[in-house]
Coordinates of C-alpha atoms and ligand atoms in Angstrom, one line a residue:
X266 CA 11.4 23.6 -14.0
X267 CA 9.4 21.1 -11.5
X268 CA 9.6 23.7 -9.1
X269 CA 7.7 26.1 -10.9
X270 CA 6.0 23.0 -12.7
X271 CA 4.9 21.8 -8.7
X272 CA 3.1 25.3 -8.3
X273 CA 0.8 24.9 -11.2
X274 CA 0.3 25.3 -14.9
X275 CA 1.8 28.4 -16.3
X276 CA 4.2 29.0 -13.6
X277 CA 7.3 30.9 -13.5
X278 CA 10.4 31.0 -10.8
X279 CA 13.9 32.8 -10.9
X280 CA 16.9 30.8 -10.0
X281 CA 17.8 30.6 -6.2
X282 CA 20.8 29.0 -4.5
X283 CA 18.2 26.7 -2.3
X284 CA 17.2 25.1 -5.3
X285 CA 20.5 24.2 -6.6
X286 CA 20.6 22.4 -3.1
X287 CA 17.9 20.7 -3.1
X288 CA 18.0 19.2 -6.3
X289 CA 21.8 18.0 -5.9
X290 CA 20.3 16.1 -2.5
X291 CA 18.3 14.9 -5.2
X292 CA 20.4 13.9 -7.2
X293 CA 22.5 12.4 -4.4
X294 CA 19.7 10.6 -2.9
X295 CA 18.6 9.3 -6.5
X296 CA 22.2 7.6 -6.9
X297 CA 22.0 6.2 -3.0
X298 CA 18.6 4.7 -4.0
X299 CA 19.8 3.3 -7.1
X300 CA 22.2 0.9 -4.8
X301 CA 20.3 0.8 -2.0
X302 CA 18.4 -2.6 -3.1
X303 CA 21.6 -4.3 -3.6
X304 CA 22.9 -3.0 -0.7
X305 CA 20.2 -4.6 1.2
X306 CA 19.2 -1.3 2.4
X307 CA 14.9 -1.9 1.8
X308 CA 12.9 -3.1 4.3
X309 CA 9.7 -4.1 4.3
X310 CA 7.3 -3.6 7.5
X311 CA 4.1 -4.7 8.2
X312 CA 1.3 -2.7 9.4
X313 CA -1.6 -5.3 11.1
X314 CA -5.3 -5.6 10.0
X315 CA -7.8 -6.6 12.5
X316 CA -11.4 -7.5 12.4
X317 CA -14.2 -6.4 14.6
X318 CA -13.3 -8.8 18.0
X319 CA -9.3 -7.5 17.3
X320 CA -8.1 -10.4 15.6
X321 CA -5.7 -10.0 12.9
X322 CA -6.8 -10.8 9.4
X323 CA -3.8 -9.5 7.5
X324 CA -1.2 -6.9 6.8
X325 CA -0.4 -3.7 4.5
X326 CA 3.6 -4.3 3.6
X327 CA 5.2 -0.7 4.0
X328 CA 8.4 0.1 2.6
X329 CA 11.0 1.4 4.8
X330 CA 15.2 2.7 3.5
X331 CA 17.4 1.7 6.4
X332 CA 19.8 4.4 4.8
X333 CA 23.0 4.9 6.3
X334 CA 23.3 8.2 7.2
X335 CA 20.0 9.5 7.6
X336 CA 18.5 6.4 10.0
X337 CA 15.4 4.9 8.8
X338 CA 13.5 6.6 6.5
X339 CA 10.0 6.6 5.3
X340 CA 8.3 5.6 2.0
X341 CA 7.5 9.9 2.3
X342 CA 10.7 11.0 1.4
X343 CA 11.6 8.5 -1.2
X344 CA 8.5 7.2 -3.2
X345 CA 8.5 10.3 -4.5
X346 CA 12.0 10.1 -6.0
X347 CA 11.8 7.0 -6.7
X348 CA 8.4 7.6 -9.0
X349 CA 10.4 10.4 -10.5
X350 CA 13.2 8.5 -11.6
X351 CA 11.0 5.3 -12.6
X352 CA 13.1 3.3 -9.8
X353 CA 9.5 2.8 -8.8
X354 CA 9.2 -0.3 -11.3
X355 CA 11.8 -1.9 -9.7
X356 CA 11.2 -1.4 -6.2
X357 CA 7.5 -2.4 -6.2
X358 CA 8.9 -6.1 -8.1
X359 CA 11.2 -6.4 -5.3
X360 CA 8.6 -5.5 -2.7
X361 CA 5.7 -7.8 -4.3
X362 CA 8.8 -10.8 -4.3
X363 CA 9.6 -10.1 -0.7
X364 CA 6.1 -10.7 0.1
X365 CA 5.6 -13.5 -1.9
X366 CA 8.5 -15.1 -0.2
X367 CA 7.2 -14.8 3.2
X368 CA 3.9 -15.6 3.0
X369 CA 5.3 -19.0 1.6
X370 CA 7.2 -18.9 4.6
X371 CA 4.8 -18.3 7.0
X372 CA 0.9 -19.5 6.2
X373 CA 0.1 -22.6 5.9
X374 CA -2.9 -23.7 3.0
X375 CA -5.5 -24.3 6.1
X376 CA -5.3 -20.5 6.7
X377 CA -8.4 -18.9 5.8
X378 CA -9.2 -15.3 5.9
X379 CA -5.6 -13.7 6.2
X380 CA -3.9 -11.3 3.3
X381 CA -1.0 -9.2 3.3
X382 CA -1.7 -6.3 0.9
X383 CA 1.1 -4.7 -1.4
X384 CA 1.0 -1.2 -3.1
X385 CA 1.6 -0.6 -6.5
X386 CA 2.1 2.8 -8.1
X387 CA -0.3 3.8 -11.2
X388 CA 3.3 3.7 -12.9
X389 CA 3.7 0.4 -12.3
X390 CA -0.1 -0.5 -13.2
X391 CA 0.4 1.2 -16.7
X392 CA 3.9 -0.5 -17.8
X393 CA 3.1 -3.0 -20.6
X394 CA 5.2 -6.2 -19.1
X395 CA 3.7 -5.2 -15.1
X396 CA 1.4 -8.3 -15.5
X397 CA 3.8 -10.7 -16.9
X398 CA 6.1 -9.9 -14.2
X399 CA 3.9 -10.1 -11.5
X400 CA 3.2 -13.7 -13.1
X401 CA 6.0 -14.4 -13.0
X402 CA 7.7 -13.7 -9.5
X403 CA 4.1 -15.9 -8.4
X404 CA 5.5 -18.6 -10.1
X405 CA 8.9 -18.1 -9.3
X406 CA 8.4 -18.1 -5.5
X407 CA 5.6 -20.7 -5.7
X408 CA 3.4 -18.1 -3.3
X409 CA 0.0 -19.0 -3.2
X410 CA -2.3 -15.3 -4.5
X411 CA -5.0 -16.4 -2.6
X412 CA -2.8 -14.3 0.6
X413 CA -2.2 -11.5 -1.6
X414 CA -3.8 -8.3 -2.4
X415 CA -2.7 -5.4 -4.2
X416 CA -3.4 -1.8 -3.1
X417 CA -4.3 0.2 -6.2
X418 CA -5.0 3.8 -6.1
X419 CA -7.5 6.2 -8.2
X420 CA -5.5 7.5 -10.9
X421 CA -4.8 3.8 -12.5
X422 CA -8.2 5.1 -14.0
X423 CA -7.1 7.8 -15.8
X424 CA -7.0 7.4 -19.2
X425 CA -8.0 4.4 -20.8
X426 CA -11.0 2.7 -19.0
X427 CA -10.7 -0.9 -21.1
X428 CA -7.0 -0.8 -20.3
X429 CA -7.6 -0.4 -16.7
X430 CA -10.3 -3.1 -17.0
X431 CA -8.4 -5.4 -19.0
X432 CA -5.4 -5.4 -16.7
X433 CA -7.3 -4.9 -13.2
X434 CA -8.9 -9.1 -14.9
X435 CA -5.9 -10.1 -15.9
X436 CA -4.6 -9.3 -12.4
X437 CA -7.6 -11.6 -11.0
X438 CA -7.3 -14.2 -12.8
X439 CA -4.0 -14.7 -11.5
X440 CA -5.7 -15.1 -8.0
X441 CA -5.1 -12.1 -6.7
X442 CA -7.4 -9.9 -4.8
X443 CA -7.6 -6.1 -5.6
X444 CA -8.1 -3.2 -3.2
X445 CA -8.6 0.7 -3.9
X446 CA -6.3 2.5 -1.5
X447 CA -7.1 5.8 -0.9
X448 CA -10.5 5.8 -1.6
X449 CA -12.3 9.5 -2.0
X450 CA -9.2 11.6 -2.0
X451 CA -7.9 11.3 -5.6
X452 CA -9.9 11.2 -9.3
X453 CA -13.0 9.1 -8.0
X454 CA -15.8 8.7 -10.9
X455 CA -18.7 6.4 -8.9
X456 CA -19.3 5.2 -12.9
X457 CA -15.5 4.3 -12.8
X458 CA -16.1 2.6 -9.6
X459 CA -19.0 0.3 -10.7
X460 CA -16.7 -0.7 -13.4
X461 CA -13.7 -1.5 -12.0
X462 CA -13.5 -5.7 -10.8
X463 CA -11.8 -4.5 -7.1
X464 CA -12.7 -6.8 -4.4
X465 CA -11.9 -3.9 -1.5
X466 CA -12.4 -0.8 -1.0
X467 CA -10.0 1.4 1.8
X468 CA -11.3 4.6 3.3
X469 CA -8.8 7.0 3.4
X470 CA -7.8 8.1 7.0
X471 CA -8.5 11.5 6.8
X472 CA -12.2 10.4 6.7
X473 CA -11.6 8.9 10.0
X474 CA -10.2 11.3 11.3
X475 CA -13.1 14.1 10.3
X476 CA -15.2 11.5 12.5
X477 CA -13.8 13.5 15.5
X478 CA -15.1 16.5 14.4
X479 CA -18.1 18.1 14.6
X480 CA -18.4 18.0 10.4
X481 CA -20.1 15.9 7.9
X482 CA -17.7 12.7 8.7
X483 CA -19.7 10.5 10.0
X484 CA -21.9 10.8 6.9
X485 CA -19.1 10.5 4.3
X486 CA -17.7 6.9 5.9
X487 CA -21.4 6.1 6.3
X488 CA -21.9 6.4 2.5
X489 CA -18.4 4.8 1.4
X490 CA -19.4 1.8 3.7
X491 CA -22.7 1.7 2.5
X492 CA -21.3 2.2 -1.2
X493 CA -18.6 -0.5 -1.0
X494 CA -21.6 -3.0 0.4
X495 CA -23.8 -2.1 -3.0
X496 CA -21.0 -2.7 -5.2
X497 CA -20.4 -6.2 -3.1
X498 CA -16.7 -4.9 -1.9
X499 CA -15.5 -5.4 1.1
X500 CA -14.6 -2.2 2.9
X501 CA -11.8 -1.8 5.8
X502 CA -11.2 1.8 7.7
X503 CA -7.2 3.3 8.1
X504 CA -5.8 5.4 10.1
X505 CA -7.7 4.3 13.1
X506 CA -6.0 5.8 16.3
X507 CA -8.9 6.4 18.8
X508 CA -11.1 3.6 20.7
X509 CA -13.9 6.3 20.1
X510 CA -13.4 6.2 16.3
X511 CA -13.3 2.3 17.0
X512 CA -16.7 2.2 18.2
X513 CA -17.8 4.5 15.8
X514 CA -17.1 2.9 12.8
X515 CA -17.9 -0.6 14.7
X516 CA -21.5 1.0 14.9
X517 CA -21.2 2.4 11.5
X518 CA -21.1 -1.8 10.3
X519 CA -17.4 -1.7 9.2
X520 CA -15.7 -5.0 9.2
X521 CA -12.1 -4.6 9.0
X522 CA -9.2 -1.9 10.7
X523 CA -6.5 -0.2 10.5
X524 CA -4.1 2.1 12.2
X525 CA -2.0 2.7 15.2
X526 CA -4.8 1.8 17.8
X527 CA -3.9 -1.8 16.6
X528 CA -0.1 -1.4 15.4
X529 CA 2.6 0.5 13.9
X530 CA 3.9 -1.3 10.8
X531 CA 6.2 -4.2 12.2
X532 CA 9.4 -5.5 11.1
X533 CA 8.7 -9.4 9.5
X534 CA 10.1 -10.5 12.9
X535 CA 8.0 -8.6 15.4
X536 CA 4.7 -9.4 13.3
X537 CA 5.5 -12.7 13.3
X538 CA 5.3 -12.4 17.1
X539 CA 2.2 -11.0 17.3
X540 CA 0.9 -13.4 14.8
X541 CA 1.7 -16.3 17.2
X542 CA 0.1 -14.7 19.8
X543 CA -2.9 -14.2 17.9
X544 CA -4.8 -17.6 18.3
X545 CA -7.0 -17.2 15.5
X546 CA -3.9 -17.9 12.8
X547 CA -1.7 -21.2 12.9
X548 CA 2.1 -19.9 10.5
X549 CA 3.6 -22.5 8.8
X550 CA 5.8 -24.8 11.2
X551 CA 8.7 -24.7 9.1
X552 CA 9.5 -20.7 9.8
X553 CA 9.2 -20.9 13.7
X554 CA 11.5 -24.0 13.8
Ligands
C2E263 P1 -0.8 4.0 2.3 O1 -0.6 2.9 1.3 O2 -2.1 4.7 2.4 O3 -0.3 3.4 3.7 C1 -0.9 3.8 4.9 C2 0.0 4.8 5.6 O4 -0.6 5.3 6.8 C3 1.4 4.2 6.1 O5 2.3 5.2 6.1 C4 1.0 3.8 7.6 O6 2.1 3.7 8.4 C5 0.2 5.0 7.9 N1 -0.7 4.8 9.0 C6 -1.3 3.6 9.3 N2 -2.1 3.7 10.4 C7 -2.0 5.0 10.8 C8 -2.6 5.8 11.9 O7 -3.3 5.3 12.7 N3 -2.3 7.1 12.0 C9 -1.4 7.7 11.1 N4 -1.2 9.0 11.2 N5 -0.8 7.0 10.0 C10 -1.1 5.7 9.9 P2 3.8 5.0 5.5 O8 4.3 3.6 5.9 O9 4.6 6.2 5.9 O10 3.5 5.0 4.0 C11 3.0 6.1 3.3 C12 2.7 5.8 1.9 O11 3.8 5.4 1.1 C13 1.7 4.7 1.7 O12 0.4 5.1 2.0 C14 1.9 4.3 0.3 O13 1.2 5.2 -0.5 C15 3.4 4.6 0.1 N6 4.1 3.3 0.1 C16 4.6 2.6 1.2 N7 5.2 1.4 0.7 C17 5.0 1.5 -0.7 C18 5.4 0.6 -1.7 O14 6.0 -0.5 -1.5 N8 5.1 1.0 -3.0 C19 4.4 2.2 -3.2 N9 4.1 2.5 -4.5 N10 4.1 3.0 -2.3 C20 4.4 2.7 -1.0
MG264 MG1 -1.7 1.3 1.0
MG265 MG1 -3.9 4.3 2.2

């Protein structure tokens, strides 16, 4: 049925042998994930974000599944499951906790401008106890939300706009800062936009990466810069892999970076490092000790 479901409205498909396979690797992989928590198996990386001169300003966590058969595998082959199933709930909680934890760990209260950023699913966003669980692991882990963002993405906005609005405060007040992940590439309304209390807005990489081409590229990041400036967001570019799309969006007035050219997501460790060698941020004593 989601095979046929996955191909559009008013789809049809006969039985085949490959899809009995596939969905008993499913199945499989769904049980696996169920106890991979437990088993220690999540890891969360940490991809870097840098401002203009290269410093870092923050990080996106990333979840990885150090399963163990199949190595290490990305959020791609499992978020999907896991939203399926609604392990998702779970899994976010445990990532958001993670985080929590280590930012108490490692800033200190006289670091200014740093923020790891966290991504939620629209699943998680539209469960009725998401904010009182969020509150709750804040207080728990005594994490300050001033270092934390959440990444949101466009389809929290489908549906009921006070809802969203409601929640999206409710989230703020906590402290938290709010991004929109994604931006351009899923169910974007502009009136949507102007309504929503986000504090960032992310352009999606394949943006960037249209600013090698020859196309209209340049004038779409142009406009989502100049967009998230009107609407007093800040704005930060991913996927950035090139020097030349670097400069370009440099020239373009864009503050804050993303993407390979700078790092690969890190484990906590190796981030650390490159924290300590970044001058402009001083990590809490007590975690290098
Ligand atoms: P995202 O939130 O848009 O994260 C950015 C993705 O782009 C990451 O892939 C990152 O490794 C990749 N990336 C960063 N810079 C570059 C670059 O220069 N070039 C290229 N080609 N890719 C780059 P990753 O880690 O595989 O994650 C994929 C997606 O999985 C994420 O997209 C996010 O939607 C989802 N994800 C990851 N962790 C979580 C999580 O804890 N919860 C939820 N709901 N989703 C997650
Ligand atoms: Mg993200
Ligand atoms: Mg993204």
């Amino acid at each position: 049925m989601y095979y046929a479901k996955n191909e559009g409205p008013g789809n049809f498909k006969f039985y085949a042998q490959n899809l009995n396979e596939a969905a008993l690797e499913n199945i499989t992989l769904e049980h696996e994930l169920r106890n991979a928590m437990s088993r220690n198996e999540l890891i969360v990386y940490y991809q870097p974000k840098v401002g203009v001169t290269g410093q870092i300003v923050g990080a996106e966590a990333l979840l990885r599944w150090r399963h163990p058969l199949r190595g290490l595998l990305p959020p791609g082959k499992f978020i999907p499951l896991a939203e399926q199933t609604g392990l998702i709930a779970d899994i976010e909680l445990w990532v958001f906790e993670q985080v929590c934890r280590w930012i108490q760990l490692i800033v200190t209260n006289s670091v200014r401008n740093f923020r790891i950023s966290v991504n939620i699913s629209a699943i998680q966003f539209k469960r009725p106890d998401f904010i009182e669980k969020i509150a709750a692991i804040l207080t728990k882990t005594r994490a300050n939300p001033f270092y934390i963002e959440l990444e949101l993405t466009e389809s929290i906005s489908i549906g009921d706009i006070d809802t969203t609005i409601h929640r999206l405060n409710q989230l703020k007040n906590l402290g938290l800062t709010l991004a929109m992940d994604d931006f351009g590439t899923g169910f974007s309304s502009l009136s949507y936009l102007e309504k929503l209390p986000l504090d960032v807005l992310k352009i999606d990489q394949s943006f960037v990466r249209a600013l090698d081409s020859k196309s209209n590229g340049q004038a779409i990041v142009q406009t989502i810069i100049a967009l998230a400036k009107g609407l007093e967001m800040e704005v930060i570019a991913e996927g950035v892999e090139t020097q030349a799309q670097f400069e370009l969006l440099k020239r373009l007035q864009c503050p804050v970076f993303q993407g390979y050219l700078f790092g690969k997501p890190l484990t906590d460790e190796d981030f650390l490092t490159m924290l300590l060698k970044n001058s402009s941020l001083l990590p809490a004593a007590k975690y290098i000790a």
